[in-house]
Structure formats: structure tokens, C-alpha cells
XYZ file of N, CA and C in Angstrom:
426
model
N -0.937 -8.160 26.543
C -0.120 -7.460 25.801
C 1.079 -8.594 25.371
N 1.654 -8.520 24.301
C 2.610 -9.339 23.727
C 4.066 -8.628 23.968
N 4.989 -9.623 24.251
C 6.404 -9.342 24.328
C 6.891 -8.990 22.980
N 8.104 -8.383 23.029
C 8.792 -7.738 21.649
C 8.916 -9.270 20.665
N 9.411 -10.380 21.343
C 9.625 -11.486 20.711
C 8.205 -12.291 20.085
N 7.026 -12.097 20.975
C 5.909 -12.661 20.587
C 5.298 -11.927 19.612
N 5.413 -10.530 19.592
C 5.140 -9.510 18.491
C 5.556 -9.908 17.184
N 7.120 -10.175 17.274
C 7.803 -10.467 16.052
C 7.481 -11.498 15.205
N 7.056 -12.684 16.216
C 6.662 -13.963 15.826
C 5.307 -14.021 15.187
N 4.303 -13.175 15.746
C 3.134 -12.936 15.153
C 3.231 -12.174 13.772
N 3.899 -11.147 13.576
C 4.075 -10.447 12.425
C 4.716 -11.421 11.549
N 5.744 -12.293 11.829
C 6.281 -13.095 10.893
C 5.258 -14.101 10.230
N 4.594 -14.534 11.239
C 3.394 -15.633 10.913
C 2.465 -14.929 10.024
N 2.034 -13.833 10.178
C 1.025 -13.339 9.237
C 1.647 -13.055 7.945
N 2.759 -12.419 7.961
C 3.377 -12.229 6.464
C 3.650 -13.539 5.684
N 4.076 -14.668 6.450
C 4.361 -15.917 5.788
C 2.967 -16.658 5.369
N 2.116 -16.346 6.183
C 0.647 -17.101 5.990
C 0.231 -16.222 4.817
N 0.303 -15.052 4.856
C -0.127 -14.094 3.653
C 0.556 -14.570 2.317
N 1.904 -14.918 2.296
C 2.631 -15.448 1.174
C 2.223 -16.645 0.653
N 1.965 -17.660 1.748
C 1.411 -18.853 1.297
C 0.195 -18.976 0.648
N -0.879 -18.237 1.153
C -2.252 -18.021 0.817
C -2.273 -17.262 -0.645
N -1.480 -16.305 -0.837
C -1.648 -15.722 -2.245
C -0.240 -15.364 -2.600
N 0.383 -16.517 -3.260
C 1.744 -16.661 -3.571
C 1.829 -15.609 -4.718
N 1.898 -14.425 -4.725
C 2.049 -13.583 -6.068
C 3.529 -12.844 -5.885
N 3.900 -12.322 -6.944
C 5.252 -11.658 -6.847
C 4.731 -10.039 -7.086
N 4.621 -9.546 -5.988
C 4.097 -8.156 -5.991
C 5.292 -7.125 -6.308
N 4.799 -6.064 -7.113
C 5.670 -4.951 -7.380
C 6.394 -4.301 -6.365
N 5.886 -3.909 -5.185
C 6.157 -3.080 -4.203
C 7.151 -2.081 -4.433
N 8.379 -2.420 -4.267
C 9.556 -1.613 -4.298
C 9.926 -1.637 -5.895
N 9.704 -2.612 -6.495
C 10.341 -2.799 -7.898
C 9.462 -2.240 -9.103
N 9.201 -0.973 -8.818
C 8.465 -0.351 -10.038
C 9.255 0.460 -11.007
N 10.484 0.346 -10.837
C 11.611 0.810 -11.686
C 11.445 2.443 -12.008
N 10.484 3.071 -11.020
C 10.366 4.371 -10.964
C 10.799 4.956 -9.503
N 11.926 5.869 -9.561
C 12.601 6.066 -8.271
C 11.584 6.875 -7.611
N 11.618 6.504 -6.222
C 10.671 6.863 -5.204
C 9.194 6.636 -5.180
N 8.808 5.529 -6.116
C 7.682 5.272 -6.163
C 7.396 3.820 -5.855
N 6.654 3.517 -4.661
C 6.712 2.028 -4.393
C 5.084 1.807 -3.648
N 4.668 0.567 -3.775
C 3.495 0.015 -3.187
C 3.740 -0.485 -1.859
N 3.027 -0.406 -0.998
C 3.033 -0.929 0.375
C 1.869 -1.554 0.654
N 2.101 -2.469 1.629
C 1.022 -3.221 2.503
C 1.134 -2.734 3.763
N 0.204 -2.339 4.696
C 0.324 -1.974 5.771
C -0.709 -2.698 6.824
N -0.271 -3.340 7.887
C -1.177 -3.680 9.130
C -0.449 -3.628 10.344
N -1.304 -2.903 11.108
C -0.795 -2.773 12.548
C -1.743 -3.243 13.621
N -1.870 -2.656 14.625
C -2.883 -3.047 15.840
C -4.131 -2.669 15.689
N -4.430 -1.597 14.714
C -5.714 -0.921 14.759
C -6.293 -1.082 13.334
N -5.311 -1.009 12.057
C -5.820 -1.015 10.772
C -5.063 -1.526 9.790
N -5.409 -1.604 8.549
C -4.700 -2.185 7.318
C -5.116 -1.220 6.317
N -4.031 -1.309 5.172
C -4.056 -0.322 4.039
C -3.434 -0.857 3.182
N -3.747 -0.599 1.798
C -2.595 -0.827 0.545
C -2.455 0.745 0.284
N -1.099 0.949 -0.232
C -0.676 2.412 -0.694
C 0.381 2.337 -1.881
N 0.182 3.433 -2.561
C 1.251 3.756 -3.306
C 1.932 4.928 -2.947
N 3.022 4.954 -2.499
C 3.852 6.079 -1.934
C 4.825 6.596 -2.785
N 4.973 7.959 -2.710
C 5.916 8.853 -3.375
C 6.844 9.488 -2.277
N 8.152 8.788 -2.257
C 9.036 9.186 -1.118
C 10.227 9.917 -1.587
N 10.255 10.209 -3.017
C 11.722 10.866 -3.410
C 11.781 12.251 -3.118
N 12.930 12.945 -3.602
C 13.104 14.491 -3.280
C 11.831 15.157 -3.801
N 11.643 16.375 -3.329
C 10.370 17.057 -3.667
C 10.101 17.191 -4.844
N 11.203 17.749 -5.771
C 10.752 17.941 -7.348
C 10.509 16.774 -7.964
N 11.023 15.627 -7.771
C 10.393 14.228 -8.326
C 9.115 14.013 -7.915
N 8.938 14.165 -6.645
C 7.475 13.718 -5.965
C 6.271 14.722 -6.604
N 6.717 15.730 -6.879
C 5.626 16.617 -7.370
C 5.513 16.278 -8.761
N 6.424 16.039 -9.336
C 6.308 15.517 -10.989
C 5.363 14.402 -11.199
N 5.727 13.241 -10.200
C 4.755 12.007 -10.165
C 3.551 12.316 -9.575
N 3.364 13.163 -8.672
C 2.070 13.433 -7.870
C 1.185 13.922 -9.148
N 1.676 15.080 -9.880
C 0.793 15.686 -10.930
C 0.249 14.734 -11.946
N 1.230 13.632 -12.202
C 0.783 12.884 -13.143
C -0.402 11.722 -12.467
N -0.094 11.416 -11.391
C -1.200 10.607 -10.781
C -2.414 11.237 -10.356
N -2.398 12.609 -10.246
C -3.635 13.327 -10.028
C -4.183 13.508 -11.359
N -3.534 13.448 -12.456
C -3.969 13.709 -13.741
C -4.840 12.083 -14.095
N -4.367 11.061 -13.382
C -5.065 9.984 -13.630
C -6.058 9.723 -12.445
N -6.395 10.573 -11.670
C -7.407 10.360 -10.568
C -8.605 9.787 -10.892
N -9.378 10.425 -11.870
C -10.602 9.934 -12.269
C -10.631 8.626 -12.691
N -9.517 8.168 -13.557
C -9.322 6.605 -13.982
C -9.222 5.714 -12.871
N -8.347 6.060 -12.042
C -8.068 5.274 -10.950
C -9.274 4.900 -10.065
N -10.038 5.990 -9.719
C -11.280 5.946 -9.078
C -12.546 5.173 -9.748
N -12.721 5.470 -11.106
C -13.597 4.743 -11.776
C -13.380 3.511 -12.135
N -12.322 3.295 -12.568
C -12.086 1.876 -13.105
C -11.241 0.776 -12.263
N -10.573 1.390 -11.190
C -9.742 0.413 -10.374
C -10.117 0.247 -8.868
N -9.890 1.561 -8.206
C -10.244 1.590 -6.738
C -11.248 2.738 -6.472
N -12.329 2.710 -6.346
C -13.379 3.910 -6.203
C -13.111 4.658 -5.058
N -12.657 3.914 -3.674
C -12.540 4.436 -2.648
C -11.051 4.971 -2.173
N -10.182 4.997 -3.270
C -8.966 5.305 -2.801
C -8.713 6.836 -2.464
N -7.725 7.040 -1.632
C -7.809 8.341 -1.018
C -6.406 9.045 -1.699
N -6.643 10.182 -2.143
C -5.275 11.003 -2.462
C -4.888 11.751 -1.349
N -3.624 11.845 -0.932
C -3.087 12.799 0.125
C -1.868 13.146 -0.341
N -1.530 14.519 -0.885
C -0.271 15.165 -1.237
C 0.504 15.055 -0.136
N 0.156 15.435 1.043
C 1.176 15.533 2.280
C 0.638 14.593 3.377
N 1.312 13.549 3.471
C 1.008 12.415 4.288
C 2.361 12.211 5.291
N 2.170 12.261 6.563
C 3.312 12.123 7.557
C 3.121 10.846 7.885
N 4.507 10.042 7.736
C 4.852 8.604 8.257
C 5.012 8.825 9.747
N 4.843 7.716 10.531
C 4.911 7.566 11.982
C 6.309 8.276 12.362
N 7.476 8.175 11.517
C 8.757 8.783 11.924
C 8.762 10.096 11.587
N 7.574 10.707 11.160
C 7.654 12.202 10.732
C 7.874 12.449 9.340
N 8.496 11.486 8.566
C 8.750 11.853 7.226
C 7.626 12.173 6.456
N 7.613 13.183 5.547
C 6.414 13.562 4.910
C 6.788 12.944 3.308
N 5.585 12.565 2.877
C 5.535 11.736 1.672
C 4.130 12.227 1.001
N 4.096 11.628 -0.274
C 2.559 11.930 -0.793
C 2.230 10.407 -1.130
N 0.822 10.259 -0.712
C 0.177 8.957 -0.905
C -1.181 8.630 -1.456
N -1.224 7.643 -2.253
C -2.638 7.380 -2.478
C -2.764 6.066 -1.866
N -3.726 5.704 -1.080
C -4.197 4.488 -0.244
C -5.562 4.059 -0.133
N -5.953 3.059 0.206
C -7.111 2.481 0.489
C -7.037 1.794 1.818
N -7.710 2.170 2.716
C -7.763 1.652 3.942
C -8.779 0.622 4.040
N -8.887 -0.688 4.889
C -9.602 -1.255 5.187
C -10.571 -0.871 6.108
N -12.086 -0.829 5.911
C -13.032 -0.096 6.670
C -13.434 -0.686 8.115
N -12.791 -1.973 8.417
C -13.012 -2.775 9.599
C -12.050 -2.530 10.595
N -12.287 -2.628 11.642
C -11.110 -2.701 12.897
C -10.420 -4.116 12.726
N -9.218 -4.084 12.524
C -8.449 -5.420 12.410
C -7.141 -5.189 13.196
N -6.364 -6.348 13.238
C -5.241 -6.157 14.165
C -4.344 -7.238 13.727
N -3.090 -7.155 13.644
C -2.172 -8.072 13.343
C -1.950 -8.963 14.590
N -2.476 -8.735 15.804
C -2.580 -9.536 16.872
C -3.830 -10.331 16.884
N -4.503 -10.147 16.149
C -6.012 -10.740 16.061
C -6.138 -11.757 15.019
N -5.611 -13.131 15.077
C -5.647 -13.953 13.982
C -7.017 -14.189 13.227
N -8.228 -13.771 13.907
C -9.531 -13.921 13.624
C -9.788 -13.024 12.264
N -8.972 -11.790 12.277
C -9.156 -10.888 11.281
C -8.125 -11.026 10.034
N -7.197 -12.039 10.114
C -6.152 -12.252 9.385
C -6.730 -12.432 7.896
N -7.716 -13.213 7.813
C -8.274 -13.896 6.360
C -8.997 -12.684 5.719
N -9.700 -11.915 6.375
C -10.220 -10.610 5.751
C -9.046 -9.558 5.415
N -8.095 -9.463 6.049
C -6.972 -8.400 5.508
C -6.225 -8.953 4.433
N -5.802 -10.509 4.526
C -5.173 -10.989 3.441
C -6.172 -10.790 2.012
N -7.327 -11.221 2.176
C -8.393 -11.139 1.063
C -8.351 -9.619 0.504
N -8.475 -8.730 1.537
C -8.514 -7.006 1.145
C -7.069 -6.816 0.358
N -5.920 -7.240 1.063
C -4.687 -7.070 0.622
C -4.585 -7.515 -1.098
N -4.823 -8.693 -1.383
C -4.731 -9.388 -2.573
C -5.740 -8.978 -3.316
N -6.920 -8.526 -3.310
C -7.807 -7.816 -4.007
C -7.362 -6.407 -4.656
N -7.016 -5.922 -3.520
C -6.767 -4.228 -3.740
C -5.606 -3.942 -4.182
N -4.341 -4.872 -3.850
C -3.122 -4.459 -4.432
C -3.246 -4.964 -5.826
N -3.899 -6.055 -6.223
C -3.942 -6.330 -7.731
C -4.523 -5.380 -8.287
N -5.656 -4.712 -7.960
C -6.109 -3.569 -8.661
C -5.114 -2.480 -8.895
N -4.385 -2.145 -7.653
C -3.441 -0.877 -7.688
C -2.245 -1.392 -8.740
N -1.881 -2.487 -8.650
C -0.785 -2.888 -9.680
C -1.227 -2.792 -11.057
N -2.359 -3.256 -11.352
C -3.115 -3.421 -12.687
C -3.013 -1.813 -13.115
N -3.409 -0.792 -12.295
C -3.487 0.487 -12.731
C -2.123 0.904 -13.140
N -1.264 0.648 -12.144
C 0.287 1.060 -12.529
C 0.596 0.467 -13.781
N 0.427 -0.793 -14.066
C 0.871 -1.394 -15.152
C 0.210 -0.714 -16.619
N -0.984 -0.569 -16.373
C -1.433 0.091 -17.527
C -1.188 1.497 -17.851
N -0.790 2.293 -16.921
C -0.349 3.805 -16.949
C 1.237 4.178 -16.598
N 1.888 3.077 -16.444
C 3.180 3.232 -16.097
C 3.969 4.223 -16.922
N 3.996 3.996 -18.316
C 4.760 4.894 -19.227
C 4.233 6.134 -18.933
N 2.907 6.646 -18.839
C 2.576 7.871 -18.679
C 3.058 8.423 -17.269
N 3.174 7.656 -16.278
C 3.478 8.254 -14.858
C 5.178 8.352 -15.031
N 5.894 7.445 -15.725
C 7.352 7.642 -15.595
C 7.898 8.511 -16.594
N 7.065 9.043 -17.536
C 7.814 10.297 -18.269
C 7.968 11.537 -17.881
């Protein structure tokens, strides 16, 4: 087991290494669409890339309906294994809507042997997620 400080340092090392290996300016929170953001997630068991809708319910529903209208395009042209989850609960209990793509292998932020696979997965799939958003952002935002 790792101490809190060791855990913090490993997490910092992973994200620093990822940034150096794939020096990309990711959209993440800078989508210019209230409540819509992209996320990278890596913990002790799994990794995923996600598009999260976290705004108030009315706005979330509006954007969710537009993303559902684009579902066939996202799945056929960008991320065929993406999962749509209208009601997704974060670890803190907050309800959001999420479209995500999990890495199908067991990985851990504490296992440096899995880092390269996670970084490549993040880079490839977030690039596709952001390309989808860039291509359809006008429709999603309206």
C-alpha cells in the first residue's frame, strides 16, 4: 500500500509523463458549453475517457437529447464502443449524464507497467472524442 504522499507523487508523475509524452492542448473544461466537459479518468482499477454533462437538469436534458441524436455518427465514425449513460453517478453521489469509453484492460495508476497503454488509449480516444465535438459543436450548443 502507498502512503497519501506516495500516492500523490505517483499520480503527479503519471500526469506529468502523459503531458510530456502527448503534449496536446486538450479541450477538457474549455468547451465553451456550460456544463459540458471532457474527462480523463485513471484510478487503481480502470481508465476511461468521458464527455460529462453536469449542468442543471434542464440544460443537461437539452444537451443529452442533441448528443443522442448524434449517437449513430459518434459510434460509426469516431468511437464505436462508446457507452451512453443518461444517469451516471459519480463517486461523490452526484448525478450526471456521461458518454464514455473504458479501457478494457485492468490498469492502475500505481502500476507503471500499465502507464504507456493508458497514455496511448487516452491520446487516441480523446483525440477522436474532441474531433467529434469540433465537428458537431454548433449543433450541440444550439
